[in-house]
């Protein structure tokens, strides 16, 4: 039965029956430990690998001795504010030895700023928080395969994969001979390689393999007789066309496999190789330290062939490359180490060159070392690697999951296109290591996973999971914990965590459900070696937050786990009535809540900081984040949950963050739901909600948008941030301060000015009026134009913060930027029709209608239902967890308690019924509901209860979009697509068929012409509408002209004829470029000379409307021509190159 358990600061009644022997580990230790290893050991390892660097004569030697990291220049907050990287200076102690003179110079060299990891496991790069995702790659080592060829014969193969260097592949053919390929070249008999490494005679080779017949077969195919011949034969394969000599051949083979600089198995590779082949030596002694042998040895090659022979005899099985024993994890530390190695290798070349060029006497380490390549390699990794990702900060769970993500993509990994089903599939070895449920839907399914709750990474990068050891002498399950990797686990029999035990820890039943080598078996209790630590061991954190997971279909659980990460932090948080007991750990480890560092008493509390007087007398001040914008535009706001004078213990939550409630993760709200249909408003998973949720701000969230405006130096002079903007009324400027920047607290709507800015314009031709004014007042007309930052379409809100950076104040800005202003605008978004909501079981839907409270169905006691869900969404989707949650939630609400039902160890049907009885509610969880409109009861009892509902980040305000006129694509002149480009709606071929079917000819015609790409027609139509005249006839669409040109470019003389067989002239409406083409001195063949007069159908008037002065183009005019898109009428945007850099939007249009 349930019993109360205090987790964090809240008491929950838990239904868990299994006593967990192991606490959950710190959930982001994978990131922190890996980075710490890099700082402590990884860096030293690389410097040790690359040192010493000698010049070509061997006279000068450069050694790297030691390194140190300094203090970061700015705090994390300052870095975020100023767009800086949170980094510390790396200094390396370098020694330069001149062997001729015996002179030794030592120096400390600055090697660039090295990004530091924050205590939350993230990096701050250029002001943005980023996460380095761990990568799943094939482990170096030897792999054996068995395939069947076209004739049905079995072909066996072995591949030796190093960390870096050439691959060595062995394969058999149907005559049972063994061949070898070196680095993917043509195959040669394997005995050639053996001869080349020193086993020169047939007798010696046969002796190595106990006179095996298959080796005899291979020798018959081998045309070489001595070591020298074998070397030459290999050299011919590797370097075809070069004259072979024995010496060069020997050097080549040595460097390919036996030179540590060219070939590296890595510690992992050596460990896997020796474990697989079961031979000899792992380490050798170097300078008094035991080090792994990281190159190949002759023994490795012989044992690899011996194992292949055993495989052919059927003594051993081929390898499964999807087994987690053969895939390892590259975490932050190792990825950084590889990147650093690349940088140092580039630097090494420069050092060697400088050693030869410069004077040996005057040379110093500082002069030799160029840190540019090292700094560039690190910058490139953090800035643009596939594995360095912009942190998902929608809510604390999204942050936590992002840091625990495992990706098979990225450099050296798989690609989406080439990954087949096998790689993506759930594998038995994932148990307890990688979550079988949490993975994205879509092209990345199975390639991106999430680390299981208890999993950890060992020194070789393999994922381990903990088990309780079974003492076989006494038959008792002990509390001794062993961590096993996937290939070690296959040797043992492992019982499930839910196997019943008695008081002493003995198995109650004689036969136990267990796992062995990936199979589920029932074994006698005395054969069990280990037992699972916890039922939630096999799932990830997000999955472990789904109550009654055991009653949900896996596909829906996957959606539930993924959608929890998209829940928007709400204004008023509320922990779930029905949780799983993991909530407080998820909140704590994600870093959303503030934890007390030491025990003590609260001295002072304000909304912005908490001061704790520790037991040792010192004072700790905790600063809280107030209304900060997250990476995703959601709001990060921390509030204190302790009072003055309260005792706190170390590690206790003292302030709540976004989506947390008293230190527990709180992504949504507990809502009274009923499963029933209502007037068709639940059709296709739509959701009907009560107006109460809007009025009482139940699902209201705050969103903060950031707008940026910079004043640059242009060719015509510097831009200026000012309140003095041409042609703008005082009314528009009312909220700007004297600098021209909006005041904090102002309410802004689309089109309002946030920052006033003017840009110098070139000398313009003045109109007669301006000339007159100038003659009278002698004042120079202002040659500036308005380029102010305005609120974009569809955005609005209240200005909450303004930050100004300028060169004068000593802020570091991008080149050419003198001043930078950032404006933060916050919106309160209430829940509205079109918003997406979901439960935790993959039950998602869109709000279809908001009903007045009085019209909602109500309970017998008069309580109106808050949300009506469609009962048809349950049976076919098989996510019954939502029903059980609803029942238990109702009981918990009535009893005024919070409950925890851990995954795979939750409340049973009987226990839920008992709780409902205890609360005085119907046992079946159903009740009669009454129609709010008529007061009549519905014709049957309806399932009612409390469900935890989330509001997801897919909000209608971000998606709704409308356009009348806007930008057009350059080539086709059709409107762009998408909200970001302020585009139009695509009218595709099927929509065209629909209009054709209705015979709506005129509607169709205008959709295909004036509403799209009839350039002249659309301008005239707009004019006609504005002036209230009749809309003119459509003209020729631009895409038709493009088609004609395309055909002409193929050399076809295509003409357009009218009904009278007269040729129709298709003119370009390229306002000015056309008439000045001859001025360029170019002769364009095959183009009819058009007189400038016939511009458009109504000659001169057309000229008047377009306020462009004709530009005379000469050859260098293009250098001068600078066009700013804000100034031009969209319809006449001159053709300019497509630039997709500013915020990823297409400025000029897109093809």
PDB file of C-alpha atoms in Angstrom, residues 43-54 60-68 91-97 105-111 344 348 365-366 369:
ATOM      1  CA  UNK A  43      45.570  18.230 -22.394  1.00  0.00           C
ATOM      2  CA  UNK A  44      48.696  16.765 -20.856  1.00  0.00           C
ATOM      3  CA  UNK A  45      48.302  13.648 -23.001  1.00  0.00           C
ATOM      4  CA  UNK A  46      48.303  15.652 -26.257  1.00  0.00           C
ATOM      5  CA  UNK A  47      51.184  17.905 -25.290  1.00  0.00           C
ATOM      6  CA  UNK A  48      53.076  14.748 -24.350  1.00  0.00           C
ATOM      7  CA  UNK A  49      52.174  13.134 -27.723  1.00  0.00           C
ATOM      8  CA  UNK A  50      53.367  16.049 -29.830  1.00  0.00           C
ATOM      9  CA  UNK A  51      56.490  16.854 -27.859  1.00  0.00           C
ATOM     10  CA  UNK A  52      59.325  17.028 -28.708  1.00  0.00           C
ATOM     11  CA  UNK A  53      59.242  18.859 -32.062  1.00  0.00           C
ATOM     12  CA  UNK A  54      62.610  18.653 -33.850  1.00  0.00           C
ATOM     13  CA  UNK A  60      66.757  22.326 -32.395  1.00  0.00           C
ATOM     14  CA  UNK A  61      64.289  20.588 -30.071  1.00  0.00           C
ATOM     15  CA  UNK A  62      61.092  22.149 -28.704  1.00  0.00           C
ATOM     16  CA  UNK A  63      59.466  20.473 -25.696  1.00  0.00           C
ATOM     17  CA  UNK A  64      56.134  21.202 -24.024  1.00  0.00           C
ATOM     18  CA  UNK A  65      56.594  20.699 -20.300  1.00  0.00           C
ATOM     19  CA  UNK A  66      53.524  21.852 -18.418  1.00  0.00           C
ATOM     20  CA  UNK A  67      50.439  24.018 -18.723  1.00  0.00           C
ATOM     21  CA  UNK A  68      48.123  26.102 -16.546  1.00  0.00           C
ATOM     22  CA  UNK A  91      49.578  29.112 -20.769  1.00  0.00           C
ATOM     23  CA  UNK A  92      52.075  26.414 -21.725  1.00  0.00           C
ATOM     24  CA  UNK A  93      55.614  26.113 -20.394  1.00  0.00           C
ATOM     25  CA  UNK A  94      57.931  25.467 -23.341  1.00  0.00           C
ATOM     26  CA  UNK A  95      61.619  24.513 -23.457  1.00  0.00           C
ATOM     27  CA  UNK A  96      63.853  25.058 -26.501  1.00  0.00           C
ATOM     28  CA  UNK A  97      67.119  23.092 -26.633  1.00  0.00           C
ATOM     29  CA  UNK A 105      65.663  28.450 -23.171  1.00  0.00           C
ATOM     30  CA  UNK A 106      62.443  28.150 -21.141  1.00  0.00           C
ATOM     31  CA  UNK A 107      59.416  30.347 -21.608  1.00  0.00           C
ATOM     32  CA  UNK A 108      55.739  30.439 -20.764  1.00  0.00           C
ATOM     33  CA  UNK A 109      53.721  30.834 -23.973  1.00  0.00           C
ATOM     34  CA  UNK A 110      50.099  32.023 -24.132  1.00  0.00           C
ATOM     35  CA  UNK A 111      48.134  29.497 -26.220  1.00  0.00           C
ATOM     36  CA  UNK A 344      48.609  21.376 -32.541  1.00  0.00           C
ATOM     37  CA  UNK A 348      53.808  21.710 -35.474  1.00  0.00           C
ATOM     38  CA  UNK A 365      60.047  29.533 -28.133  1.00  0.00           C
ATOM     39  CA  UNK A 366      57.701  32.538 -28.389  1.00  0.00           C
ATOM     40  CA  UNK A 369      55.059  29.096 -31.834  1.00  0.00           C
TER      41      UNK A 369
END
